[in-house]
Amino acid sequence: MVGITYEDFLDRSYEPTADDLVCRFYVEPAADMDAEAAASRVASESSNGTWAALQVEGSVTDLSATAFDVEPTSVGGDTPGTDRREGYDVGVAYPMALFEPGSMPQVLSCIAGNILGMKAVDRIRLRDCEWPEPLATSFPGPAYGSAVRDRVFDAGDRPITATVPKPKVGLSTDQHVEVGYQAWTGGIDLLKDDENLTDQAFNPFHDRLTESLDARDRAEEETGERKSYLVNVTAPGGEMLDRVDAVAEAGGEYVMVDVVTCGWAAVQQVRERCDRHGLAIHAHRAMHAGFDRLPDHGVSMRVIAQIARLCGVDQIHTGTADLGKLANEDTAGINEWLRSDLYGLADVLPTASGGLHPGLVPELVDRLGTQLCIQAGGGIHGHPDGTHAGAKALRAAVDAAAAGEDIEAAAEREPALATAIEKWGTETPR
Ligand SMILES: O=C(COP(=O)(O)O)[C@H](O)[C@H](O)COP(=O)(O)O
Ligand SMILES: [Mg+2]
């Protein structure tokens, strides 16, 4: 390895082996770099090289990555707030031995580490990964994935439904639980905490957990349907694991984790702890847009979803295929990947959320299919007749879409749905 320079990390004739992790990047070289030099720097800095030629005494294991593909491409310009930009599609192959099996933080410190801030490139985005079997199967993957529809509920092939009480923070425990009860008895499957509700004085975690699960039991008895609660266990370190244990003790079926703000090491710990208890994991992706919103930089939502699947979440937010209030990246394509075979690891049930209401359900199901969790907050609690009516409206819209029935026909039977359609129509909110 004596005298190795970054040019040594480019080989256009290299053919990735079955054990290589292949990453696809979008790269805009710095003004004084050509595309091949920039691609070499990406492969170098993300594996075992640096900016300087190295003088190494003795032999070291060669863990160099190889930039094997550098083709002009362009991104952006097709969605509001993005400009069309010209750059390069760069393929980099990483040898398996570079990675610590089963450690997502270590993997990401290679493939999404220093290179994101490297001056050799003006922009760089990790767009996609092809995970080799030895690396993928060193992670547990989800315990249940889309099987939650049968294992936790009796939902068959219809989308499961969830709601997050609004306002997202500020409701007392009693108010929160009452909203949950009204939603459950109106037909919603899952009560869900919001991303910034954890253990605050106005609504403490343990009170909310036990009282919500009591209300769940009452709602199950009243409706004859199975119900569940996505309680947000997000917290630093051991406290989060204690909260996972508390959910199991209280008779919950799921925990919810803010996976990006927590970090992947924490998600891996939660996955391990949930395994002991047979709990499923719902992944909220708050902060993902800091990585994936710009098409020319960061880490794509596609890759974030891949990481989440390997770490073992059962459900994850992947957007609304542009029907809702938040910017989305290829929801349908990401959902397809989450369903695809990955060396026998379980799939992940995608959650569509963010600005949804009953009138959007037919188009949502048309674009994304029924293997879905459909979550509505404002689209339920903003119903003119309140939460219970809002829940009935969403459930009627979902049942109709799953049965291939027109929403108008369903609205004739369910007045709450007619009211929701009258209020919001089929408009996309902002
Ligand atoms: O609170 C909500 C939705 O509330 P509402 O239904 O009132 O819009 C979720 O946090 C967002 O869906 C997150 O976004 P994403 O799902 O895109 O990660
Ligand atoms: Mg939210």
XYZ file of N, CA, C and O and ligand atoms in Angstrom, residues 164-166 168 192-196 256 284 286 317 325-326 353-354 375, ligand 2:
73
model
N -53.046 10.374 15.039
C -52.260 11.063 16.052
C -53.109 12.219 16.582
O -53.563 13.055 15.799
N -53.380 12.219 17.912
C -54.178 13.317 18.454
C -53.536 14.665 18.160
O -52.315 14.794 18.164
N -54.347 15.635 17.857
C -53.884 17.012 17.653
C -54.639 17.898 18.629
O -55.817 17.633 18.886
N -50.563 18.327 18.613
C -49.595 17.234 18.779
C -48.992 17.196 20.172
O -48.632 16.138 20.666
N -51.712 6.812 17.870
C -50.271 7.050 17.714
C -49.866 8.347 18.404
O -50.533 9.364 18.227
N -48.772 8.299 19.166
C -48.227 9.544 19.719
C -47.584 10.348 18.603
O -47.135 9.790 17.596
N -47.494 11.649 18.808
C -46.783 12.445 17.818
C -45.289 12.407 18.105
O -44.861 11.995 19.186
N -44.511 12.865 17.121
C -43.055 12.689 17.210
C -42.427 13.452 18.383
O -41.398 13.041 18.910
N -43.050 14.568 18.786
C -42.452 15.353 19.865
C -43.198 15.202 21.186
O -43.025 16.004 22.098
N -43.246 3.083 19.460
C -42.897 3.998 18.373
C -41.569 4.650 18.712
O -41.309 5.008 19.865
N -41.094 6.566 13.281
C -41.364 7.917 12.788
C -40.041 8.465 12.288
O -39.006 8.226 12.896
N -39.048 11.756 11.753
C -38.800 13.185 11.950
C -37.314 13.496 11.777
O -36.463 12.806 12.339
N -42.715 5.567 8.145
C -43.321 6.598 7.299
C -42.510 6.730 6.008
O -41.287 6.891 6.068
N -49.222 16.956 2.892
C -48.713 18.305 3.156
C -47.188 18.407 3.097
O -46.653 19.506 3.168
N -46.493 17.264 3.045
C -45.032 17.283 3.140
C -44.388 16.797 1.847
O -44.988 16.010 1.100
N -48.625 9.284 5.646
C -49.053 10.231 6.672
C -48.577 11.630 6.307
O -47.602 11.812 5.585
N -49.273 12.617 6.852
C -48.881 14.006 6.641
C -49.879 14.711 5.748
O -49.743 14.702 4.525
N -52.340 7.008 8.059
C -52.382 7.795 9.290
C -52.947 9.180 8.988
O -52.512 9.834 8.042
Mg -46.417 14.189 13.638
